[in-house]
Coordinates of C-alpha atoms and ligand atoms in Angstrom, one line a residue:
X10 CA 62.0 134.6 108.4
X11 CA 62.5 132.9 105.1
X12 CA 58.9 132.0 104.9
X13 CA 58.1 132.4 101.2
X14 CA 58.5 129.4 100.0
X15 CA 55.6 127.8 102.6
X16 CA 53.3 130.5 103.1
X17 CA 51.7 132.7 100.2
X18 CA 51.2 136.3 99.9
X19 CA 48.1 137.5 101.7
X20 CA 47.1 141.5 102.1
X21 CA 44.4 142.3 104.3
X22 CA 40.9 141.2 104.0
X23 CA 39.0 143.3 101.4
X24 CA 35.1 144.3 101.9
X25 CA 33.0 143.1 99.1
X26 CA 32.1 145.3 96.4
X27 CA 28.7 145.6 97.3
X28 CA 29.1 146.8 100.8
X29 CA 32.1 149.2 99.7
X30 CA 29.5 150.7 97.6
X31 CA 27.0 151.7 100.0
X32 CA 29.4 153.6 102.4
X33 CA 32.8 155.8 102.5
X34 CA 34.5 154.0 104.7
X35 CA 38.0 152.3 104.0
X36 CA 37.6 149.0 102.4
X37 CA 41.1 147.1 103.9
X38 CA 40.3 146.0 107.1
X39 CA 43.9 146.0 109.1
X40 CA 45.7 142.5 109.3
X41 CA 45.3 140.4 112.9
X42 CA 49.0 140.4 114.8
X43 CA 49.6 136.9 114.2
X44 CA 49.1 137.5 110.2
X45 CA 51.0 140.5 110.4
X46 CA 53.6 138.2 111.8
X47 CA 53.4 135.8 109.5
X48 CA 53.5 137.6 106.4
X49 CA 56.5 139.9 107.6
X50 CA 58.1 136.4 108.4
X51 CA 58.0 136.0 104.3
X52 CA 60.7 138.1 103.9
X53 CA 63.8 136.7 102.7
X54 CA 66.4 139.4 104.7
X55 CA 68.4 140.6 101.5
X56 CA 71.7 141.7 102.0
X57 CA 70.7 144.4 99.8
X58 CA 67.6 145.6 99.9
X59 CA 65.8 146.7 96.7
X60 CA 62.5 147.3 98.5
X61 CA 64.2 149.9 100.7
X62 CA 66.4 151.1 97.9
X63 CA 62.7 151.9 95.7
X64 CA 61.1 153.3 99.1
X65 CA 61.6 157.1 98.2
X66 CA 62.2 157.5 102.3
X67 CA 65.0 154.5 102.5
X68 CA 62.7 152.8 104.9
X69 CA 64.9 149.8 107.0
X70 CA 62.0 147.3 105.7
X71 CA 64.1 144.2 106.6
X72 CA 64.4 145.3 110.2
X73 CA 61.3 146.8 110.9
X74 CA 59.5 143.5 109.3
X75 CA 62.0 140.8 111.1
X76 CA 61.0 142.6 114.2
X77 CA 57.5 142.3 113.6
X78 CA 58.0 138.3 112.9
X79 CA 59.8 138.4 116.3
X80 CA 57.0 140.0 118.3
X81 CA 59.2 143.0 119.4
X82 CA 56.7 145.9 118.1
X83 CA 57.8 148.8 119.9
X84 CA 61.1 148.0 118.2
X85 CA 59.6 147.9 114.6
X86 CA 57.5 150.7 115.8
X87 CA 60.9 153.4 116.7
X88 CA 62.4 151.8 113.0
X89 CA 59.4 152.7 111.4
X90 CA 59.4 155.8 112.5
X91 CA 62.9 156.9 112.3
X92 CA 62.4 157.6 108.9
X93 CA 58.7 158.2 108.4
X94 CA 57.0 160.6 110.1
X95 CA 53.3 159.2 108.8
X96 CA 53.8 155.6 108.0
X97 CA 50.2 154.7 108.9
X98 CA 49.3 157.2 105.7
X99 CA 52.3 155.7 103.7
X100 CA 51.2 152.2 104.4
X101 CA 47.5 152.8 103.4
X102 CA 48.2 155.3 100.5
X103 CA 51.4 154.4 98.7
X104 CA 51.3 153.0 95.4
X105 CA 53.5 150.1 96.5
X106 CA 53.4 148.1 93.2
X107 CA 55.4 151.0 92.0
X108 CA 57.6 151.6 94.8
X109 CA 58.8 149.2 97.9
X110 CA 56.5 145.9 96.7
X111 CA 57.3 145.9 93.0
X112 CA 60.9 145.6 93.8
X113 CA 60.7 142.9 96.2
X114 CA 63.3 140.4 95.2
X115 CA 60.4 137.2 96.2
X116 CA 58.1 138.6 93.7
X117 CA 61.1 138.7 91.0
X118 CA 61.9 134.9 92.1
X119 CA 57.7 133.9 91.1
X120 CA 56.5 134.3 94.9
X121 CA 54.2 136.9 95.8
X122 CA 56.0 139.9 97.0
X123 CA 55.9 140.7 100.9
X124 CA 53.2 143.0 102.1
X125 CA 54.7 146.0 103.0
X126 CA 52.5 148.6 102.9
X127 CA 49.9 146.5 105.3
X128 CA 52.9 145.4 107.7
X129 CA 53.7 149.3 107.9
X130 CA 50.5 150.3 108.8
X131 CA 50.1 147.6 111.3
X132 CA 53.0 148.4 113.2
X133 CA 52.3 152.3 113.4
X134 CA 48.4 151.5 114.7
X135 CA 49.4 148.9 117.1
X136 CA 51.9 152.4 118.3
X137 CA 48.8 154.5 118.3
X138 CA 46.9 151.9 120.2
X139 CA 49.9 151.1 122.6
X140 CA 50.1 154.8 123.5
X141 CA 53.8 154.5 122.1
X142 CA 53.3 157.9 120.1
X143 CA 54.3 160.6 122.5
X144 CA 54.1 164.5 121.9
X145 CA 57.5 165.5 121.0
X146 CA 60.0 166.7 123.8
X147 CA 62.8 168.6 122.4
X148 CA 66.0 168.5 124.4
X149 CA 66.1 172.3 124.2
X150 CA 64.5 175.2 123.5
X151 CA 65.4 177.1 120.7
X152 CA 64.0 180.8 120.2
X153 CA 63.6 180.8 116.6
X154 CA 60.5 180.6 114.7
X155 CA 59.5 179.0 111.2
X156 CA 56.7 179.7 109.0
X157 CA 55.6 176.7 107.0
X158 CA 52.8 177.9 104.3
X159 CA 50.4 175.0 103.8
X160 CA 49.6 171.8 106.4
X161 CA 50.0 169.1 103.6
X162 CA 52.2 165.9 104.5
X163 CA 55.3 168.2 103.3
X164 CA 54.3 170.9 106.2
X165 CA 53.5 168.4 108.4
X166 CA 56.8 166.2 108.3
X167 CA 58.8 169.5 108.0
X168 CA 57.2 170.5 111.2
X169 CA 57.5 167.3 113.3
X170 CA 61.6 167.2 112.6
X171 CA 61.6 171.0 113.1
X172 CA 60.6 170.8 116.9
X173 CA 62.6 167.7 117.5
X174 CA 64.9 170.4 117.2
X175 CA 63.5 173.0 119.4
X176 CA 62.4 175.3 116.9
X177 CA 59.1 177.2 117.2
X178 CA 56.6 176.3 114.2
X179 CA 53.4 178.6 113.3
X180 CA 51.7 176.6 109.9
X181 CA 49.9 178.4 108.5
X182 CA 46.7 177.6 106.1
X183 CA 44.6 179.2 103.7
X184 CA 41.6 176.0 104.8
X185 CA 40.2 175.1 107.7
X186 CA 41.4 171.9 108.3
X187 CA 44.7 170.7 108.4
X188 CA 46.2 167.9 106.0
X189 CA 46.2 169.1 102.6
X190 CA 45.6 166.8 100.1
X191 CA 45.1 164.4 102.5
X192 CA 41.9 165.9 104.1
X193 CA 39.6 167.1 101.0
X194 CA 41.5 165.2 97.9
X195 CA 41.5 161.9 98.7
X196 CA 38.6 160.2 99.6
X197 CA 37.8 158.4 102.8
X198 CA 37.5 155.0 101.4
X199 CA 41.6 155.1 100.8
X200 CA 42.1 157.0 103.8
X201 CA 40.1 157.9 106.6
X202 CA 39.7 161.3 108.3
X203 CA 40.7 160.8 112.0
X204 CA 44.3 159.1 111.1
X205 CA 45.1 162.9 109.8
X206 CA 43.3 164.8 112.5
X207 CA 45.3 162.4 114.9
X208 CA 48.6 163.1 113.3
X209 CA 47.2 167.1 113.7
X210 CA 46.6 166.8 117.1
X211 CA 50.3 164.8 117.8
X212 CA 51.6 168.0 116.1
X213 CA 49.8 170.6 118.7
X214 CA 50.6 168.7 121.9
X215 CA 54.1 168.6 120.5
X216 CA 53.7 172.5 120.2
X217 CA 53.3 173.3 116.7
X218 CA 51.0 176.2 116.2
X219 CA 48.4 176.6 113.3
X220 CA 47.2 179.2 112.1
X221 CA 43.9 178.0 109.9
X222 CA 42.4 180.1 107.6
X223 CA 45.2 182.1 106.2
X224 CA 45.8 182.5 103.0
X225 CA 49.4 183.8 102.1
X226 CA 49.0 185.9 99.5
X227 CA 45.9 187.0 100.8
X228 CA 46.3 187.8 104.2
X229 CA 49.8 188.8 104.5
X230 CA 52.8 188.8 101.3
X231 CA 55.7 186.5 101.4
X232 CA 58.0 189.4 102.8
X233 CA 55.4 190.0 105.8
X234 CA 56.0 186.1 107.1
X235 CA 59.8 186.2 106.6
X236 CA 60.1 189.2 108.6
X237 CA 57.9 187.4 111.2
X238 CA 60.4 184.3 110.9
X239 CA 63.8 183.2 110.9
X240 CA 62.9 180.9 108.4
X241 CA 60.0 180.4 106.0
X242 CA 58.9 176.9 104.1
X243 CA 56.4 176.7 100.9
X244 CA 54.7 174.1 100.8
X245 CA 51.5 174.9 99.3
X246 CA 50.9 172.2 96.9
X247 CA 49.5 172.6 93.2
X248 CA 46.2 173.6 92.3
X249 CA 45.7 174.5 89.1
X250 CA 43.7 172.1 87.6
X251 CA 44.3 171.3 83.5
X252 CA 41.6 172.3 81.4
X253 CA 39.6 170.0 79.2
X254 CA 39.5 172.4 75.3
X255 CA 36.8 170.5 73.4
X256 CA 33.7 172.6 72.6
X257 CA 31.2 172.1 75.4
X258 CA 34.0 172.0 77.8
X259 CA 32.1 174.7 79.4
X260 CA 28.5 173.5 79.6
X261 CA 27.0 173.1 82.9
X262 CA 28.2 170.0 84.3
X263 CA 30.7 169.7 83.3
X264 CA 32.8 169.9 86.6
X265 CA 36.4 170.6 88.4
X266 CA 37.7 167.0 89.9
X267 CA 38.9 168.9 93.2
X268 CA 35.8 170.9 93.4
X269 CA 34.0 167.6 93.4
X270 CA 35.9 165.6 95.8
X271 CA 36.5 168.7 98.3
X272 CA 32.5 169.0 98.5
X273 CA 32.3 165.2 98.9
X274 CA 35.1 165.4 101.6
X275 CA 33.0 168.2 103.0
X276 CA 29.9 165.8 103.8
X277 CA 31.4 163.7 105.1
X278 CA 32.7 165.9 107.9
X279 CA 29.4 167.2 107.9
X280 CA 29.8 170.4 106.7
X281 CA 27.0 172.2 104.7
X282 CA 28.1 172.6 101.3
X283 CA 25.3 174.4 98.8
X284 CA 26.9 173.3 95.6
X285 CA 26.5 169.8 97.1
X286 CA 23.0 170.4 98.4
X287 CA 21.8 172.3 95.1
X288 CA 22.7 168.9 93.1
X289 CA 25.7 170.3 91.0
X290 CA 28.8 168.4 92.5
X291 CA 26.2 165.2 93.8
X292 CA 26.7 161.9 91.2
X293 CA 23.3 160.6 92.8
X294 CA 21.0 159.2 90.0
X295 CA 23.3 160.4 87.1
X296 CA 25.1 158.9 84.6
X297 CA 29.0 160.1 85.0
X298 CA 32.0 160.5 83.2
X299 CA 35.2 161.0 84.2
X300 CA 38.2 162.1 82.5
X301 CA 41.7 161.2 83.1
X302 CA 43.8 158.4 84.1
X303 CA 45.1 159.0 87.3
X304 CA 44.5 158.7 91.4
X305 CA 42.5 161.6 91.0
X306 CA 40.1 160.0 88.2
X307 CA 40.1 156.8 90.2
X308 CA 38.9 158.8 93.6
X309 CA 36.2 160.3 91.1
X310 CA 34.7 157.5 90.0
X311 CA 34.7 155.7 93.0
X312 CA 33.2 158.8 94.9
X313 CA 30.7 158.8 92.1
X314 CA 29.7 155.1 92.4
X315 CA 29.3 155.7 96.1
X316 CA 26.8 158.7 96.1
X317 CA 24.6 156.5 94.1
X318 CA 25.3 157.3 90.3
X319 CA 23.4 155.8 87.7
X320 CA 26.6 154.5 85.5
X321 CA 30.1 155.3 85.8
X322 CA 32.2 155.6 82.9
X323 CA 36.8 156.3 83.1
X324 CA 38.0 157.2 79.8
X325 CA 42.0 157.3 79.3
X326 CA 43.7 158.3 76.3
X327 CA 46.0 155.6 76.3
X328 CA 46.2 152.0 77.8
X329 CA 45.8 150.1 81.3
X330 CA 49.4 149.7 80.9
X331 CA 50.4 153.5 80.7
X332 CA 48.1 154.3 82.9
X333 CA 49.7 157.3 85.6
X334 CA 47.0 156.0 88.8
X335 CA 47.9 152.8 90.7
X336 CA 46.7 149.5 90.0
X337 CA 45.4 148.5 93.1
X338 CA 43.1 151.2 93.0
X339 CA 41.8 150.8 89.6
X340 CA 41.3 147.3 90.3
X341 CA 39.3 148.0 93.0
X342 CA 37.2 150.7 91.1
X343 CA 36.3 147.9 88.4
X344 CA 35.4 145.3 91.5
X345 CA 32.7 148.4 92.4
X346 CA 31.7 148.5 89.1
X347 CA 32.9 151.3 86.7
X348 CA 33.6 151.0 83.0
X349 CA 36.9 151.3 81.8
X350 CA 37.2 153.2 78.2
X351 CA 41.0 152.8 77.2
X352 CA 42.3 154.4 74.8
X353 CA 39.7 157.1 74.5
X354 CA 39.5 160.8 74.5
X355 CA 37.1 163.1 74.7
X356 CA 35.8 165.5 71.3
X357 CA 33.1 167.3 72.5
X358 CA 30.3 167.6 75.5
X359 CA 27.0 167.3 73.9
X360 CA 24.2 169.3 75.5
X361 CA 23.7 172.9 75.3
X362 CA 25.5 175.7 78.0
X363 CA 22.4 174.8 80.5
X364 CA 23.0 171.3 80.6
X365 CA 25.6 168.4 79.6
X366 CA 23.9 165.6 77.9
X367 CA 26.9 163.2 76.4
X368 CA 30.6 162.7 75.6
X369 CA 31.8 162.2 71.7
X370 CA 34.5 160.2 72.0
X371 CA 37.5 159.5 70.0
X372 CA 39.1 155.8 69.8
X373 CA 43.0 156.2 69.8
X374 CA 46.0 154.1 69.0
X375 CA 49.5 154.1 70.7
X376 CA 51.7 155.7 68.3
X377 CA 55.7 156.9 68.5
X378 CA 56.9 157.8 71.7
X379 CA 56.4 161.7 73.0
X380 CA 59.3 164.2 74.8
X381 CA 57.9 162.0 77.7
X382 CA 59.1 158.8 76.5
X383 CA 55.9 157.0 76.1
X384 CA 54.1 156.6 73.6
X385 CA 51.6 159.2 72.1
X386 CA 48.2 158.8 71.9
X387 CA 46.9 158.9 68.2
X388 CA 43.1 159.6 66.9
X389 CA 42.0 156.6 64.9
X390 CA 40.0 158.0 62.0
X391 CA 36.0 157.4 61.7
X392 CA 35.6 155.7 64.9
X393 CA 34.2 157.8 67.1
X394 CA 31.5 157.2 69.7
X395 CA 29.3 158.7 71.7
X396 CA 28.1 158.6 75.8
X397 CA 25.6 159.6 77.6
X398 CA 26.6 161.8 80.1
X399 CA 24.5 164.1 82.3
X400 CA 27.9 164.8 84.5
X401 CA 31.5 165.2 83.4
X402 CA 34.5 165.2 85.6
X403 CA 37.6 166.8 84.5
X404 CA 40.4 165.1 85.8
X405 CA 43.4 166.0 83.9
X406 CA 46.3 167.0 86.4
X407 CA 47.7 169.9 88.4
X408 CA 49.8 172.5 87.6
X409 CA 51.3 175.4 89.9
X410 CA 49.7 178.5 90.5
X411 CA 51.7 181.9 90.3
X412 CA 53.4 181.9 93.4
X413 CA 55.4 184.7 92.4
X414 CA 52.3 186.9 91.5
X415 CA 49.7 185.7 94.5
X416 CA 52.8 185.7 97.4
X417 CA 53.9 189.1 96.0
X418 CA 57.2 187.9 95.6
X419 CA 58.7 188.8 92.0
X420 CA 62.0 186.9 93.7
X421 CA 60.6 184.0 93.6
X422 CA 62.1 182.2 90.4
X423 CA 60.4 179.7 88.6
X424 CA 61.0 176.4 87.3
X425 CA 59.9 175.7 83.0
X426 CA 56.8 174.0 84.4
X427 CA 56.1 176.9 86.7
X428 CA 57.0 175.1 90.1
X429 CA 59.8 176.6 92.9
X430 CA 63.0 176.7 91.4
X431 CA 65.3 175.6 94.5
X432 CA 68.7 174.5 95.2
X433 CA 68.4 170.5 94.9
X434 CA 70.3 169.9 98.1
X435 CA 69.3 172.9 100.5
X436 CA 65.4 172.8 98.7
X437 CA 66.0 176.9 99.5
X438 CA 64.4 178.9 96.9
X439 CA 65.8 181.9 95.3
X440 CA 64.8 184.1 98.5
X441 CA 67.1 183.7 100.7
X442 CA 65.9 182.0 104.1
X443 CA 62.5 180.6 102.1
X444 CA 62.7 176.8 101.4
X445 CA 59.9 174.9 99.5
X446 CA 58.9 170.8 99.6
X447 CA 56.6 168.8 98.2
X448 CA 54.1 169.2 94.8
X449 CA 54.9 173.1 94.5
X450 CA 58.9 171.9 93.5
X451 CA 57.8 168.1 92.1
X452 CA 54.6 168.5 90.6
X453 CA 51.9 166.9 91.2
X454 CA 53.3 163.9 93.2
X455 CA 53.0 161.5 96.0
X456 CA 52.5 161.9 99.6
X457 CA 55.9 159.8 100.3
X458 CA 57.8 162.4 98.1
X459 CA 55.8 164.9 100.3
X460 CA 57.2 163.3 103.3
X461 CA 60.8 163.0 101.5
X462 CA 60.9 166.7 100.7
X463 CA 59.9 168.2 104.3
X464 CA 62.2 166.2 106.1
X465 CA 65.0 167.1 103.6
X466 CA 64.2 171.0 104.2
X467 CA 64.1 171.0 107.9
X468 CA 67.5 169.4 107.7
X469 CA 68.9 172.3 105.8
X470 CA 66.9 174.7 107.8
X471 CA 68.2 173.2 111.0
X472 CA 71.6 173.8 109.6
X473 CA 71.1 177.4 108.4
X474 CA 69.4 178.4 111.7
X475 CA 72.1 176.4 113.9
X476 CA 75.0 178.1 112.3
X477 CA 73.5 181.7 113.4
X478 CA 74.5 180.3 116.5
X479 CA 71.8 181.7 119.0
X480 CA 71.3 180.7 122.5
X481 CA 69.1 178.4 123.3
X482 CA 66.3 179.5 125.4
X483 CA 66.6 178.2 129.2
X484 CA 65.0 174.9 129.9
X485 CA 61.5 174.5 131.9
Ligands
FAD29 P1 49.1 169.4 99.6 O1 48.7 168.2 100.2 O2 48.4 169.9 98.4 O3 49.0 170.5 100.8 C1 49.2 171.9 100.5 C2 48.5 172.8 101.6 O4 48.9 174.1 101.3 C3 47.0 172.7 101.5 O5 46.5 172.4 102.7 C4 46.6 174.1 101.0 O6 45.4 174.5 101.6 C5 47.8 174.9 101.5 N1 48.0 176.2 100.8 C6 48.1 176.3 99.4 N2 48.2 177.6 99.1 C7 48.3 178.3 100.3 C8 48.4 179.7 100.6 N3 48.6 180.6 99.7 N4 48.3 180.1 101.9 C9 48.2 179.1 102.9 N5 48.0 177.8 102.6 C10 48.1 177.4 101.3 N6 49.4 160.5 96.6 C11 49.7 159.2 97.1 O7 50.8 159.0 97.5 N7 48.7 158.3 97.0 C12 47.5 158.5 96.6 O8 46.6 157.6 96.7 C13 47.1 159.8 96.2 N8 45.9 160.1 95.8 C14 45.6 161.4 95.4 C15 44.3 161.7 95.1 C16 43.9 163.0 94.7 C17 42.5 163.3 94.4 C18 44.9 164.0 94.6 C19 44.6 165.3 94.2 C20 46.2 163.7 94.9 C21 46.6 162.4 95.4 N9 47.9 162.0 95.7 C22 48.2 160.8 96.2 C23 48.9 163.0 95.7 C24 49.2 163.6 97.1 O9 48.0 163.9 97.7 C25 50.1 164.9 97.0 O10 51.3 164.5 96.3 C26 50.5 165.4 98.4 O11 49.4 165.7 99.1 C27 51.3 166.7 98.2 O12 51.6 167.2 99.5 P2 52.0 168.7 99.7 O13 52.2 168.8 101.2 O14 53.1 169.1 98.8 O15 50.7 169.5 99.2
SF4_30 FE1 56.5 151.3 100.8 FE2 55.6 153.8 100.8 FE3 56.1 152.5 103.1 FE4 58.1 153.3 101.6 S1 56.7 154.6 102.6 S2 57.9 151.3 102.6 S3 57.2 153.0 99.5 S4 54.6 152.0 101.6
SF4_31 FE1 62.4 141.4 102.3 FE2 61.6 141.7 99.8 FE3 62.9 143.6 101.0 FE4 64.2 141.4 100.3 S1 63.3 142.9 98.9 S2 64.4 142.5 102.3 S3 62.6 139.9 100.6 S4 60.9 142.8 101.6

């Protein structure tokens, strides 16, 4: 350990920019076990912790990387996983400037930080590989059931500690596939199909049911699941896109960012998807914009630049620096070649309702800080310029839908911004027996949070279901 000071930072290798472009496939290859080794043998063993302190799980980093300096895998393998129920997914995915990496104490001393996020993804592999990752085997049998609503990482991790416990789990959702977010939001390149479907089919062997296309709300109310359970979890995610308000906003092609990256998701599993095929959510040959500033603009243009666009433009109201998506990843989009406009906001689509032709764009300033704390956006006067743009994407955030009104559920009290209202320790919502994790009580979030808030529910589930002390069914 200790290493630092002699050996520098180093992340896995990186394909080049012009092969990334050509393909979907993730661009970090996975680091070799003797530089895994080495680079967890950077870390300085802090008696206190700050990356595990800004890991939202309280991941034991120290341990699991000491034991990965040491060789003893399986061990870093049951750390890693005491904690995480998808660390392969956290390792890849987490913005990790933000969280565990930027508060490495060796980056705040002037050396490169450790590499986390790489080191965790190693370790949980080399698991996969190893055949370490066993179905779970509760101890006992428990006859109650729990509906979860919606296979995202909150669903998922909710339902892996829920039959450690014995419980029975039905999830049920209103796609497919399984995954959530993590199947038709993010793209391939960050995240690759098969490490979700393998997490999927972990979860069946270990005897999690799922129901796949069923839509609550739809198919059956709120009320009809809770009487089919003891216990019910939300965790359906948000999914109402913002709107973009200039005039043109409307004109054909001008797009939905989860429509496009859900149809590009969709070819790449294969699927036929007619809005794809007819040309409407294809970038090929055109010249895109994309609006917005975070991980969802960054998958955007990135998609874009891979199905062969002519130019890819970004444009973000405010700065690099206040920008909400992670820096990796909009490094990376500039390596593949898209064009940053900062400070820059849309006025109107140009075109006519058939067909957009451009972007007018207003130039901004940073002015006072907003209710948000950061500071606003301001219109500079008489400088505004103008794209050309035959495809916008709108990628302005998420808010929730109605649960209240689509689950049938008036009982179901809302937060101001419209997500579940729950009880911050229990995460129960005003139903009694019906929890909720992940974006439908954050917001649009992260997939660590995700992981955070399932785990969190099943251990208040556990409790509620443990105290009405039923017998355990009879083991096998
Ligand atoms: P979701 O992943 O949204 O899953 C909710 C599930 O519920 C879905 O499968 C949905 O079909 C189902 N469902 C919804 N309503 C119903 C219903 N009525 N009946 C049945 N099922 C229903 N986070 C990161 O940490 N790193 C990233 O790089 C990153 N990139 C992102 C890129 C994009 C394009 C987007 C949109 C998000 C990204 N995020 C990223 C955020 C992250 O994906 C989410 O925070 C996370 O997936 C939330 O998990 P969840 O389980 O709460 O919801
Ligand atoms: Fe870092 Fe995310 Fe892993 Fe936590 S879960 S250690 S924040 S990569
Ligand atoms: Fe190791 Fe950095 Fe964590 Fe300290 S803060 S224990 S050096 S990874």
């Amino acid at each position: 350990m200790l290493k630092f000071v002699s050996r520098d930072r180093e992340t896995p290798e990186k394909r080049n920019p012009g092969e990334r472009r050509r393909d979907f496939d993730e661009i970090y290859a996975r680091f070799a076990d003797e530089r895994a080794s080495e680079q967890a043998g950077r870390c300085s063993q802090c008696g206190v912790p700050f990356c595990s302190d800004h890991c939202p799980l309280g991941n034991d980093i120290p341990d699991w990387l000491k034991a990965v300096a040491e060789g003893r895998l399986e061990d870093a393998y049951a750390l890693s996983a005491a904690t995480n129920n998808m660390p392969e997914v956290c390792g890849r995915i987490c913005p990790q400037d933000r969280l565990c990496e930027g508060s490495c104490v060796i980056e705040q001393s002037g050396h490169g930080t450790v590499t986390i996020g790489a080191v965790e993804q190693y370790i949980t592999e080399t698991a996969w590989e190893k055949g370490w990752i066993k179905p779970v085997k509760p101890v006992q049998e428990r006859p109650q059931s729990v509906g979860v609503i919606g296979a995202g990482p909150a669903g998922l991790a909710a339902a892996e500690e829920l039959r450690k416990e014995g419980f029975q789990v039905k999830i049920y959702d209103r796609y497919d596939r399984t995954g959530g977010l993590l199947t038709y939001g993010i793209p391939n390149f960050k995240l690759e199909k098969d490490v979700i479907e393998r997490r999927t089919t972990h979860l069946e062997k270990s005897g999690v049911q799922f129901v796949r296309n069923f839509e609550v709300g739809r198919d059956a109310t709120l009320a009809e699941l809770r009487a089919d359970h003891d216990a019910v979890l939300v965790a359906t995610g948000v999914y109402k896109a913002r709107d973009l308000s200039c005039p043109g906003s409307g004109n054909e092609g001008v797009i939905a960012a989860l429509d496009y990256l859900t149809a590009s998701n969709r070819k790449g599993f294969g699927d036929t998807v007619p809005e794809f095929e007819s040309g409407a959510l294809d970038a090929a040959g055109k010249q895109v914009v994309v609006i917005g500033g975070g991980d969802t603009a960054m998958d955007c243009v990135r998609t874009a630049v891979r199905q062969g666009a002519q130019s890819v433009t970004c444009l973000y109201r405010r700065d690099r620096k206040n920008m909400p998506g992670s820096a990796r990843e909009t490094a990376n989009a500039e390596e593949e070649g898209v064009i940053f406009e900062w400070l820059a906001s849309p006025k109107a689509v140009m075109g006519d309702a058939a067909r957009a032709a451009g972007i007018r764009v207003a130039r901004m300033e940073l002015g006072a800080p907003d209710d948000s704390g950061r500071r606003a956006p301001v219109e500079i006067k008489n400088a505004e310029f103008d794209l050309k743009a035959d495809l916008v994407i709108k990628a302005l955030g998420f808010e929730a839908e109605d649960l209240p009104s689509l689950f049938d559920e008036p009982g179901l009290k809302l937060t101001p911004r419209g997500t579940l209202r729950v009880d911050s320790t229990t995460l129960q919502t005003s139903v009694p027996g019906v929890y909720a994790a992940g974006d439908i009580v954050r917001g649009a979030s992260l997939v660590v949070w995700a992981i955070v808030d399932g785990r969190k529910a099943a251990a208040a589930i556990v409790k509620q279901l443990e105290t009405a002390n039923v017998t355990p069914l009879a083991a096998e």
